[in-house]
PDB file of C-alpha atoms in Angstrom:
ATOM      1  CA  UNK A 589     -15.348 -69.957  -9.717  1.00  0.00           C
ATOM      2  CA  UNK A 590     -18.277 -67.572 -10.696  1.00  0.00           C
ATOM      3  CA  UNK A 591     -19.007 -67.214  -6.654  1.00  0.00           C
ATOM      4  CA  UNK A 592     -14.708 -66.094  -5.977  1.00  0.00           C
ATOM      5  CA  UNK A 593     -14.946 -63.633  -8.931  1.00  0.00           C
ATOM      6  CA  UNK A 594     -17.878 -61.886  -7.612  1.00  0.00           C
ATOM      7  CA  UNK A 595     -16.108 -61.811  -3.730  1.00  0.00           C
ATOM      8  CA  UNK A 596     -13.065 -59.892  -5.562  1.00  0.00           C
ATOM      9  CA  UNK A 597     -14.782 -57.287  -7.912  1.00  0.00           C
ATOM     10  CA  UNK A 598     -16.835 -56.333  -4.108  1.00  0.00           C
ATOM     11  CA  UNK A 599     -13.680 -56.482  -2.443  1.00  0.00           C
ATOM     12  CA  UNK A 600     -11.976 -54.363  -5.150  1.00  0.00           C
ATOM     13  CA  UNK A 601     -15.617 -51.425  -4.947  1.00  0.00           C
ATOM     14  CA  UNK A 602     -14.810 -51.539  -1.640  1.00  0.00           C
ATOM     15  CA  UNK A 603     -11.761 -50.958  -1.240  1.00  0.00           C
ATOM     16  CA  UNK A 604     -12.081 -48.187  -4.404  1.00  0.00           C
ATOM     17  CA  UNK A 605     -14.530 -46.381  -2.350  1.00  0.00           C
ATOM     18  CA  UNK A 606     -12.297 -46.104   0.857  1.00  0.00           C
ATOM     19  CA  UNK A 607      -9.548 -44.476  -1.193  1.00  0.00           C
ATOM     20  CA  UNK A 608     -11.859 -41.901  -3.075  1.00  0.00           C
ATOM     21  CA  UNK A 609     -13.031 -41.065   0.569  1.00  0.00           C
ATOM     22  CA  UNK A 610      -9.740 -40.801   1.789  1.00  0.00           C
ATOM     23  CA  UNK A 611      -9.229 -38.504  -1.268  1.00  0.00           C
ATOM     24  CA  UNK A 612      -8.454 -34.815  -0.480  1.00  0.00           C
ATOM     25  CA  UNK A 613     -11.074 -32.184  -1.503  1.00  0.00           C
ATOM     26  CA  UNK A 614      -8.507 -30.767  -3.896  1.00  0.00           C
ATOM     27  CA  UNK A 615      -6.830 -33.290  -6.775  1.00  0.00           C
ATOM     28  CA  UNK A 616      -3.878 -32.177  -9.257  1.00  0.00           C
ATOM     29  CA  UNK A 617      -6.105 -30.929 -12.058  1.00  0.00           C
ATOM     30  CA  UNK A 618      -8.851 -28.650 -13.895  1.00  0.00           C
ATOM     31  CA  UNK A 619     -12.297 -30.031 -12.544  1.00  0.00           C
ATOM     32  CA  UNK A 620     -14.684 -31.445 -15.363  1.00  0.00           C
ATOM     33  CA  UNK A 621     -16.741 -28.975 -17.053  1.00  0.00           C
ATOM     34  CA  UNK A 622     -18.955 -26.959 -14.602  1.00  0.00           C
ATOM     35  CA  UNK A 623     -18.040 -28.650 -11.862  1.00  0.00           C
ATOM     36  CA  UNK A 624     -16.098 -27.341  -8.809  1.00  0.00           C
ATOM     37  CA  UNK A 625     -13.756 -24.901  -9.186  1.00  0.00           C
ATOM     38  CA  UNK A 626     -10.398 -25.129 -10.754  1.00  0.00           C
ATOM     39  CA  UNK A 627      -7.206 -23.142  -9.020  1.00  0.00           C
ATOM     40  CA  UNK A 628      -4.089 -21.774 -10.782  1.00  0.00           C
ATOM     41  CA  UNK A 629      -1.085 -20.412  -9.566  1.00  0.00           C
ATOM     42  CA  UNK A 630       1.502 -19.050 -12.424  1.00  0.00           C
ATOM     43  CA  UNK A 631       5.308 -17.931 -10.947  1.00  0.00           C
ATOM     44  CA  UNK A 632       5.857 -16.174 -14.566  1.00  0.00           C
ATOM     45  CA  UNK A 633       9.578 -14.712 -14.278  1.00  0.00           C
ATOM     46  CA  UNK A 634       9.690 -16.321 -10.961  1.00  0.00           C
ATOM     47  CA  UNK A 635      10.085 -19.412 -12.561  1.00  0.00           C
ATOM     48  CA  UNK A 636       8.647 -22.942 -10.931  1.00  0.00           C
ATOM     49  CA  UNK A 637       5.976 -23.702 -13.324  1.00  0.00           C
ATOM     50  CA  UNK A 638       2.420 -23.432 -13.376  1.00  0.00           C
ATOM     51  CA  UNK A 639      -0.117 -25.547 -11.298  1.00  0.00           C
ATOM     52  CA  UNK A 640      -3.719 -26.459 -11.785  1.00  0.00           C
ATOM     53  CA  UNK A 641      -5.621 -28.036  -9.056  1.00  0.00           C
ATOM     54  CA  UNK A 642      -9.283 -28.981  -8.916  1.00  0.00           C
ATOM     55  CA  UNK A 643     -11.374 -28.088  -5.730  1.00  0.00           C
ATOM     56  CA  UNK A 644     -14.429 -29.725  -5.751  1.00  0.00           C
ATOM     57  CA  UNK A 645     -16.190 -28.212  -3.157  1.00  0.00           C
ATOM     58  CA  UNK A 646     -15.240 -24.838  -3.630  1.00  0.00           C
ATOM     59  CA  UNK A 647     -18.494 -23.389  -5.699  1.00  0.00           C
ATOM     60  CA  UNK A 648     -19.392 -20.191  -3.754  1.00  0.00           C
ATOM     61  CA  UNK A 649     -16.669 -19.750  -1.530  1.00  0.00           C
ATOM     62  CA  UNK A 650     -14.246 -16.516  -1.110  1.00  0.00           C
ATOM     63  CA  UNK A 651     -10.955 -17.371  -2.884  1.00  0.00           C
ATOM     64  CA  UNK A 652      -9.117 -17.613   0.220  1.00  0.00           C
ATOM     65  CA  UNK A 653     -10.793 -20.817   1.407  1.00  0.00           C
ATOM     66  CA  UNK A 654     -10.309 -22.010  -2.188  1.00  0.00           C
ATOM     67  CA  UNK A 655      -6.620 -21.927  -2.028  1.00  0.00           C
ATOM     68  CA  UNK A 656      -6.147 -22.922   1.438  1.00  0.00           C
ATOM     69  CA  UNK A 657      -8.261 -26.150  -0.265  1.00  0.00           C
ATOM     70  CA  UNK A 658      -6.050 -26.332  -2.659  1.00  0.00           C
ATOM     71  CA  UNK A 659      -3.179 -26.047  -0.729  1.00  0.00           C
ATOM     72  CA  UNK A 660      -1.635 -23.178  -1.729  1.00  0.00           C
ATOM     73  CA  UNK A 661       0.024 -21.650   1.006  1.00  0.00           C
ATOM     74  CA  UNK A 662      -0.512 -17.246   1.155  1.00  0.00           C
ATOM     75  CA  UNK A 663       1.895 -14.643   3.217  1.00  0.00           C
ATOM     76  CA  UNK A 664       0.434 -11.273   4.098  1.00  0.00           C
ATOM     77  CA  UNK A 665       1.866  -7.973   4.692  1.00  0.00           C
ATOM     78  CA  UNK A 666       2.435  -7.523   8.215  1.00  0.00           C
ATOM     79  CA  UNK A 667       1.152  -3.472   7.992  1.00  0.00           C
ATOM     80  CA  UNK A 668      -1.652  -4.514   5.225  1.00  0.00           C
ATOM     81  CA  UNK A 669      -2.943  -7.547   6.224  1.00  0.00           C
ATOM     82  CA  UNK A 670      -5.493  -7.729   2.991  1.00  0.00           C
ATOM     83  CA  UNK A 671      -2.539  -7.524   0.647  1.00  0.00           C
ATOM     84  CA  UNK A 672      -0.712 -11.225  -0.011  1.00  0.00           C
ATOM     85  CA  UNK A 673       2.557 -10.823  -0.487  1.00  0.00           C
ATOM     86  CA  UNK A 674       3.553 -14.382  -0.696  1.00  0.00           C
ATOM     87  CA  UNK A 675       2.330 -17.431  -2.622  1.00  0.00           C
ATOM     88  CA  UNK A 676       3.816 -20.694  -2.069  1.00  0.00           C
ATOM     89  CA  UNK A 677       6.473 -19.161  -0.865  1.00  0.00           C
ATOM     90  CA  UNK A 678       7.766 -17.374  -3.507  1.00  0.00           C
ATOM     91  CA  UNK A 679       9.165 -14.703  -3.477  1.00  0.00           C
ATOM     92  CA  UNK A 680      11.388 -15.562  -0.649  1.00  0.00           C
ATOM     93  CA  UNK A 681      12.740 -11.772  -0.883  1.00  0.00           C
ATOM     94  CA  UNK A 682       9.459  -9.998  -0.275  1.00  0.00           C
ATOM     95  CA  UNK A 683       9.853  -7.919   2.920  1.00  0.00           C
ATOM     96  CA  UNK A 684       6.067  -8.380   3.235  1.00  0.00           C
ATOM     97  CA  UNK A 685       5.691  -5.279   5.615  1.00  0.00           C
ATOM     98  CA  UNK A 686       3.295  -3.638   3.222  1.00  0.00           C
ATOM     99  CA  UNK A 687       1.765  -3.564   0.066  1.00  0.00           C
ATOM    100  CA  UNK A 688       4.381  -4.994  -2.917  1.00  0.00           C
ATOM    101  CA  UNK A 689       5.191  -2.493  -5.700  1.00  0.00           C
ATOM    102  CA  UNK A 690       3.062  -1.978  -8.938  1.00  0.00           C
ATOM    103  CA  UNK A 691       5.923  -4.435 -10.916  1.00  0.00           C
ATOM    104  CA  UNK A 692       6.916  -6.716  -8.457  1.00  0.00           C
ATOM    105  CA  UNK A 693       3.323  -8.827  -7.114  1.00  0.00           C
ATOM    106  CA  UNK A 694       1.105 -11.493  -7.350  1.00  0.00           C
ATOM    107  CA  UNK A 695      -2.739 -10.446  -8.891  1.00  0.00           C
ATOM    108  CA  UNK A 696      -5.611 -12.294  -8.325  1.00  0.00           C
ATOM    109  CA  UNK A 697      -8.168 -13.582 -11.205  1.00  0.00           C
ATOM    110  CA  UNK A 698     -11.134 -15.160 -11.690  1.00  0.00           C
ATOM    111  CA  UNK A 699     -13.088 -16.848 -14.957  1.00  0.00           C
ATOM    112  CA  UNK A 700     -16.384 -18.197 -15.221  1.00  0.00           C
ATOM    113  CA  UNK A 701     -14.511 -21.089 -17.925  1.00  0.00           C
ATOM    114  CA  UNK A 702     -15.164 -19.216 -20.645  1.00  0.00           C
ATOM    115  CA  UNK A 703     -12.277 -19.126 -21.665  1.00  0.00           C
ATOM    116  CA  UNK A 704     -10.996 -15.733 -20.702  1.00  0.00           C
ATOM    117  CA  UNK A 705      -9.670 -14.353 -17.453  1.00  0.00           C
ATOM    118  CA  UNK A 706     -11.139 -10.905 -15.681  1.00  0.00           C
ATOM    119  CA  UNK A 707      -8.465  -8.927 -13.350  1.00  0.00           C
ATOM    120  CA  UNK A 708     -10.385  -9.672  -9.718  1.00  0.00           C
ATOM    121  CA  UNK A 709     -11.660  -5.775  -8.389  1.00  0.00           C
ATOM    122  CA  UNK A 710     -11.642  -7.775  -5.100  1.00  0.00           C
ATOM    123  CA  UNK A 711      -9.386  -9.009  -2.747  1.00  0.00           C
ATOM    124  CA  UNK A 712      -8.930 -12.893  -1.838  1.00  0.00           C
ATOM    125  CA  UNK A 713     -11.038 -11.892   1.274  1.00  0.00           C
ATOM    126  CA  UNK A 714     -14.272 -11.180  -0.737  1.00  0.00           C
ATOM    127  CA  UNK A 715     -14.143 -13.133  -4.283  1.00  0.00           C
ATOM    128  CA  UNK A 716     -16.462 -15.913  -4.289  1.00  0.00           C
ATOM    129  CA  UNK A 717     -16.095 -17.978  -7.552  1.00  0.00           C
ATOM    130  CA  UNK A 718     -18.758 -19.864  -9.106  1.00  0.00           C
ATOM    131  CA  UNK A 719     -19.306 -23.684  -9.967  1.00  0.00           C
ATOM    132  CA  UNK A 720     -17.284 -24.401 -12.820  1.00  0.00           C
ATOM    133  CA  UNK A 721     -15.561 -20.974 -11.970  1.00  0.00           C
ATOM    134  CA  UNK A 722     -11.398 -20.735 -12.098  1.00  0.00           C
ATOM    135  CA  UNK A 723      -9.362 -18.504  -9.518  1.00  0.00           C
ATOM    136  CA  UNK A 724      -5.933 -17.899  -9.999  1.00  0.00           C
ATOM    137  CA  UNK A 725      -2.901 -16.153  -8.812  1.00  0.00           C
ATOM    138  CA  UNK A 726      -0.672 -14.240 -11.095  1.00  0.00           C
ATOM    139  CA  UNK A 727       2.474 -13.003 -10.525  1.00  0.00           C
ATOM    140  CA  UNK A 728       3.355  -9.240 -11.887  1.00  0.00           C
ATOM    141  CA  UNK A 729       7.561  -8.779 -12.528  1.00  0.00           C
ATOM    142  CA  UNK A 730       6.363  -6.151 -15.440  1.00  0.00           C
ATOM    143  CA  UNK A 731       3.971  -2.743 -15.254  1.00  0.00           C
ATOM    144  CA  UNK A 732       1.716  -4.447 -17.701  1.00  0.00           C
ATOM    145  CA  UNK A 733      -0.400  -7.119 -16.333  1.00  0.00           C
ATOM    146  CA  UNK A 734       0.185 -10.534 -17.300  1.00  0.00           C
ATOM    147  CA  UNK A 735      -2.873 -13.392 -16.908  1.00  0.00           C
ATOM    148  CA  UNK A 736      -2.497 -16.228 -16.322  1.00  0.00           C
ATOM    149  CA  UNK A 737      -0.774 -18.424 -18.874  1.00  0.00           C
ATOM    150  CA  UNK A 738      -4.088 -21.154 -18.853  1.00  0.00           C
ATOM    151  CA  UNK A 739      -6.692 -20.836 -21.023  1.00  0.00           C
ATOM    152  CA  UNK A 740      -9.815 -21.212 -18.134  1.00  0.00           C
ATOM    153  CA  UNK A 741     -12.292 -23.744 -20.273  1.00  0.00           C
ATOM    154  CA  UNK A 742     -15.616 -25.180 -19.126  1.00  0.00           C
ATOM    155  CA  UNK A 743     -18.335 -23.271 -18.577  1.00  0.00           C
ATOM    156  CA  UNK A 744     -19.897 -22.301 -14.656  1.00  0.00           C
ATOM    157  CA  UNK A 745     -23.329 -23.632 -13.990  1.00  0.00           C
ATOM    158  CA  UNK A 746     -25.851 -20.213 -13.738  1.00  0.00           C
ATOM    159  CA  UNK A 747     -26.535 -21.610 -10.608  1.00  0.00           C
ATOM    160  CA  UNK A 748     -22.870 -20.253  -9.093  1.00  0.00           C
ATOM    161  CA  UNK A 749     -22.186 -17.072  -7.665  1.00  0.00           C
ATOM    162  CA  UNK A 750     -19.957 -14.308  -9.071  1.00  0.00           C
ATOM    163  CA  UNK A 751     -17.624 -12.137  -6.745  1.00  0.00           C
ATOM    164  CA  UNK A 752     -19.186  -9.910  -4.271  1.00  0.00           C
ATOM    165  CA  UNK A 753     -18.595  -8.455  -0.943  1.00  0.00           C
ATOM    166  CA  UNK A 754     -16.118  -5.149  -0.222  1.00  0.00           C
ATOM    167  CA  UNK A 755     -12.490  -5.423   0.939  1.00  0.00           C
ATOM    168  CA  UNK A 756      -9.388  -5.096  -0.368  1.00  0.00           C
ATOM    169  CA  UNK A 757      -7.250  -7.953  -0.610  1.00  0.00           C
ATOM    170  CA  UNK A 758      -4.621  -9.041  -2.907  1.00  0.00           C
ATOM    171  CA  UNK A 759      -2.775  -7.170  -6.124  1.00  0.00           C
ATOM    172  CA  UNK A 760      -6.199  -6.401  -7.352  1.00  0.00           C
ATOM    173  CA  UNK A 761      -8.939  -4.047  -5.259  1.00  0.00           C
ATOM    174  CA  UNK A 762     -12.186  -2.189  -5.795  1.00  0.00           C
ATOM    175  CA  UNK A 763     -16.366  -3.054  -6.917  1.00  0.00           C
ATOM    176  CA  UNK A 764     -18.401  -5.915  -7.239  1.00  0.00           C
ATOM    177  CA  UNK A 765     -18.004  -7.697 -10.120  1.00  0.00           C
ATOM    178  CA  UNK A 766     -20.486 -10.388 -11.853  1.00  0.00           C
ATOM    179  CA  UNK A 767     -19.236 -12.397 -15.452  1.00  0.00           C
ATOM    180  CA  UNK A 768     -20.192 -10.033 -18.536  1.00  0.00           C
ATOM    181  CA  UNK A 769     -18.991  -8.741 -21.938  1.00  0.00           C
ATOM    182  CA  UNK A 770     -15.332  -8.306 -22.768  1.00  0.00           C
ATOM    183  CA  UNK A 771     -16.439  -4.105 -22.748  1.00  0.00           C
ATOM    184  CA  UNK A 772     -17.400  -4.717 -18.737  1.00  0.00           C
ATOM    185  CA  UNK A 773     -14.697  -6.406 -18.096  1.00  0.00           C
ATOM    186  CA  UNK A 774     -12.048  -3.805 -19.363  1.00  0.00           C
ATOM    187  CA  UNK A 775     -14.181  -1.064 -17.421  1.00  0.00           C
ATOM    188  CA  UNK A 776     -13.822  -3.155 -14.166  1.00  0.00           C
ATOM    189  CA  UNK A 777     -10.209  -3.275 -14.686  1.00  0.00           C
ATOM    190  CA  UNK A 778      -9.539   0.091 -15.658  1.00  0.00           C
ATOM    191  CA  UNK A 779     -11.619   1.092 -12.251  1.00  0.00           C
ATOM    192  CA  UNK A 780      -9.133  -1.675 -10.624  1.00  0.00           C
ATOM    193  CA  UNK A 781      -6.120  -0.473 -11.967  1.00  0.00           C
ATOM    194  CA  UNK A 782      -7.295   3.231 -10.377  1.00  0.00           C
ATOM    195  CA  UNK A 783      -8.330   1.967  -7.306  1.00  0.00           C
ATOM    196  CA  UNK A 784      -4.848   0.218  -7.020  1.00  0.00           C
ATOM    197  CA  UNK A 785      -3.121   3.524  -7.964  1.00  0.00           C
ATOM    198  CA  UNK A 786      -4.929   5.528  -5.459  1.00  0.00           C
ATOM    199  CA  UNK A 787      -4.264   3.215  -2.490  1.00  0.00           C
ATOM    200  CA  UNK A 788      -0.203   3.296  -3.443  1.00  0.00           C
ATOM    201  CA  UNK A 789      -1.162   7.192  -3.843  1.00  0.00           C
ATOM    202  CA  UNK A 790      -2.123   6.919  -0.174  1.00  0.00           C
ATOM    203  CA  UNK A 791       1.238   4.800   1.184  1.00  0.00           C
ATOM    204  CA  UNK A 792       3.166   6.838  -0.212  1.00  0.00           C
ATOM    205  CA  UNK A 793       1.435  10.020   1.158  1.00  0.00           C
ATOM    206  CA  UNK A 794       2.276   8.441   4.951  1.00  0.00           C
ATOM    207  CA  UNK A 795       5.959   7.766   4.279  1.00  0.00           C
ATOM    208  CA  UNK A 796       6.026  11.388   3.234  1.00  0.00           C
ATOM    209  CA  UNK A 797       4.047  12.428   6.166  1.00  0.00           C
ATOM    210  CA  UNK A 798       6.084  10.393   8.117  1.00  0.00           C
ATOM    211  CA  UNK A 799       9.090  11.560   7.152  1.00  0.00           C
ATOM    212  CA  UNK A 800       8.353  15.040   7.620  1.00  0.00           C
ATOM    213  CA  UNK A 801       7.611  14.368  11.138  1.00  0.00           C
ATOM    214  CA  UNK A 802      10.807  13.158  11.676  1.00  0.00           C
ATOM    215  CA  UNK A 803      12.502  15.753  10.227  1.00  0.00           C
ATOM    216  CA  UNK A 804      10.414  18.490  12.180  1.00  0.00           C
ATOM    217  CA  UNK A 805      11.151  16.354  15.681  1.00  0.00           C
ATOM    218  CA  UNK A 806      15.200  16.481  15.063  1.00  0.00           C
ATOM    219  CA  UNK A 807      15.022  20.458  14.461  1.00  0.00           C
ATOM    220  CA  UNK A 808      13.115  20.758  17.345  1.00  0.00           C
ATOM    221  CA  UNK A 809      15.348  18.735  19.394  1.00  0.00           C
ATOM    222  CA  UNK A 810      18.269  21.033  17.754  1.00  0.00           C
ATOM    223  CA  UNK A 811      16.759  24.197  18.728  1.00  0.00           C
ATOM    224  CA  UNK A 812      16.365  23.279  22.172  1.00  0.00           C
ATOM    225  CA  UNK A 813      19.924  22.002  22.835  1.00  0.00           C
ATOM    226  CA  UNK A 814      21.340  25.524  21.507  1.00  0.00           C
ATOM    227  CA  UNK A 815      19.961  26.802  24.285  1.00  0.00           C
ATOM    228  CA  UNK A 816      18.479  30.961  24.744  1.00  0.00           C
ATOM    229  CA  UNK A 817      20.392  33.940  22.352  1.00  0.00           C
ATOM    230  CA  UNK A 818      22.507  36.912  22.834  1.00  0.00           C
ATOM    231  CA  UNK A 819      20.225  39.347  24.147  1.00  0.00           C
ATOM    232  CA  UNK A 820      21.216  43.120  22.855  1.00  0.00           C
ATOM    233  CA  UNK A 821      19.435  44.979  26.576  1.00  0.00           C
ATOM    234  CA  UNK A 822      23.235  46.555  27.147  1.00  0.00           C
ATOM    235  CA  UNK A 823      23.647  47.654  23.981  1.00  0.00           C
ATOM    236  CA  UNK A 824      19.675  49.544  24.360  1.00  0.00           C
ATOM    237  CA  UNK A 825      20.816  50.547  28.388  1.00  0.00           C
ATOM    238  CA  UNK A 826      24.192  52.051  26.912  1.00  0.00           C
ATOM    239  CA  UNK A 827      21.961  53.731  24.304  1.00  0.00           C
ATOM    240  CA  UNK A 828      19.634  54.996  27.090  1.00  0.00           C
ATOM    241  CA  UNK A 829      22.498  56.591  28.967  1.00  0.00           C
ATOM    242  CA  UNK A 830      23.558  59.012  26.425  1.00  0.00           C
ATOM    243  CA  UNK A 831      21.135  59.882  24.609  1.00  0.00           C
ATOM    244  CA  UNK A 832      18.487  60.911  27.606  1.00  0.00           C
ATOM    245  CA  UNK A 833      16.845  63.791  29.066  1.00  0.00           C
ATOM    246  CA  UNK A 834      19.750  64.262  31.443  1.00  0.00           C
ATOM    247  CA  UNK A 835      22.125  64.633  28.453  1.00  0.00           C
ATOM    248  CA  UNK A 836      20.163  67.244  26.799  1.00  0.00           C
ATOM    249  CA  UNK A 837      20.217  69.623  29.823  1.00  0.00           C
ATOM    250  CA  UNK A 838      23.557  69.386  30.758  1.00  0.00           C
ATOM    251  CA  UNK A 839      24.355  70.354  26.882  1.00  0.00           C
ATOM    252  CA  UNK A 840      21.850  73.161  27.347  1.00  0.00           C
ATOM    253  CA  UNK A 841      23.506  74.436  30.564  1.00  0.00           C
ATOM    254  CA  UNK A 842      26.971  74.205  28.718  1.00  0.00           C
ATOM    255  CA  UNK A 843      25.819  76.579  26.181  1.00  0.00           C
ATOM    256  CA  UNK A 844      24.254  79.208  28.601  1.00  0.00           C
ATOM    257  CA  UNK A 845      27.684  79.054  30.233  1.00  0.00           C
ATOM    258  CA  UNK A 846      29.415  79.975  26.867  1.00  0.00           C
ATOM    259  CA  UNK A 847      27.264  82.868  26.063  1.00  0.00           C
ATOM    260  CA  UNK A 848      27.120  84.259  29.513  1.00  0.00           C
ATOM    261  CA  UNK A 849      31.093  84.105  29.655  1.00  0.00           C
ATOM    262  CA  UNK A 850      31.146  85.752  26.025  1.00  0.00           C
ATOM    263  CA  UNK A 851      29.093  88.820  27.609  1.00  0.00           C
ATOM    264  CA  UNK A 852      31.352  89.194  30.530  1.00  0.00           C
ATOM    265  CA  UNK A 853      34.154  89.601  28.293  1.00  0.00           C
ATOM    266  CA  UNK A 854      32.163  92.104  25.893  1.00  0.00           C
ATOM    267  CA  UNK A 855      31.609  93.773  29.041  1.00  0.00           C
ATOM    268  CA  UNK A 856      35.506  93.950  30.525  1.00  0.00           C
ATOM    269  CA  UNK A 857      36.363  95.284  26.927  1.00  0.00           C
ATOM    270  CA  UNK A 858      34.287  97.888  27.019  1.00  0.00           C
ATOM    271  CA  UNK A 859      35.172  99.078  30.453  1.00  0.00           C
ATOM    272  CA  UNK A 860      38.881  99.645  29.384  1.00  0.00           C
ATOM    273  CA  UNK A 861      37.784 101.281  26.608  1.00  0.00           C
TER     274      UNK A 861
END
């Protein structure tokens, strides 16, 4: 009896072990305290609910890999392809050409468990979260920013990394950040925030550019199917004609004419007298 017990707890281990290797890196919740890093993704007004997903390999790598691992799917913009536009899906009426307006996306932040969430200054490209770290997406229906609506809790081992590298990426863009006091982390996002102004600064500058190159082609085009003016040369010839040299001597010879027929007839008068 003793022996058939001990044949079905091994059986059981074994069988336990060939599901947890089965197991996906990524399992639906926050990973234990310091361990691995833990994923959110919060809809906010889009509605959905919010999900938390643990990725336990994900200690050091950018945030993209760490969502792909946690299988949250991301759309970029065709023209920006650093800016997601998408996540999970949603939402389905993004044109996702270029970067989404200042009220209507999804921003990207990171936590070291804490407790507290920092606005990212990078893009999904180039945050690398540490061990015990959190990453989340956010979205942004409002011009205030809205984190994420989970408190990040369990501290990061010192041994993780922090965000580095330079690109631009998702809602948020700028420096290299590293975890510090609440005073750092409101400078980082004010320099965020700026960074994120000037680069909408700059798309809109090109539609305007844009624009006015249109506008300049179709007046071109306009002037050239009018074809050449009125040109006023017969209206200087006709000018020319009366008012030249030849005029002015014919006028002169009219008057000699006068006077010299005025003496002739001072002359006759005389003679009968």
């Amino acid at each position: 009896m003793t022996r058939r017990l001990r044949l079905l707890a091994a059986t059981a281990l074994v069988v336990a072990a060939g599901v947890v290797g089965l197991q996906s890196p990524a399992a639906a919740a926050a990973c234990a305290s310091g361990t691995g890093v833990t994923v959110v993704v919060d809809p906010q007004q889009l509605g959905g609910g919010t999900t938390t997903t643990c990725v336990a390999g994900g200690a050091g790598d950018k945030a993209a890999a760490i969502f792909g691992a946690a299988g949250v799917s991301m759309t970029r913009a065709t023209r920006e392809p650093g800016f997601v536009c998408r996540v999970q899906g949603a939402p389905s009426s993004a044109a996702c050409q270029v970067a989404s307006p200042a009220n209507a996306y999804w921003s990207l932040w990171w936590s070291t468990g804490d407790g507290s969430w920092t606005y990212a200054s990078l893009g999904v490209d180039s945050l690398t979260v540490p061990k015990g770290g959190w990453v989340a997406w956010s979205w942004q229906g409002q011009n205030a920013k809205r984190q994420p609506g989970v408190t990040p809790r369990g501290a990061a081992s010192t041994g993780g990394g922090s965000s580095s590298g330079g690109s631009t990426g998702s809602g948020s863009s700028g420096r290299t950040t590293s975890p510090g006091s609440s005073a750092k982390g409101s400078q980082q996002e004010k320099a965020a925030a700026q960074q994120e102004k000037q680069r909408r600064d700059r798309v809109e500058k090109k539609k305007a550019t844009a624009k006015a190159e249109a506008s300049a082609s179709t007046s071109a085009r306009a002037a050239a199917s009018a074809g050449p003016g009125t040109s006023d040369e017969p209206v200087r010839t006709t000018s020319q004609d009366t008012t030249g040299p030849g005029s002015v001597a014919w006028v002169a010879i009219a008057a000699f004419l006068a006077l010299a027929g005025s003496a002739g007839v001072v002359a006759w008068r005389r003679r009968r007298g």
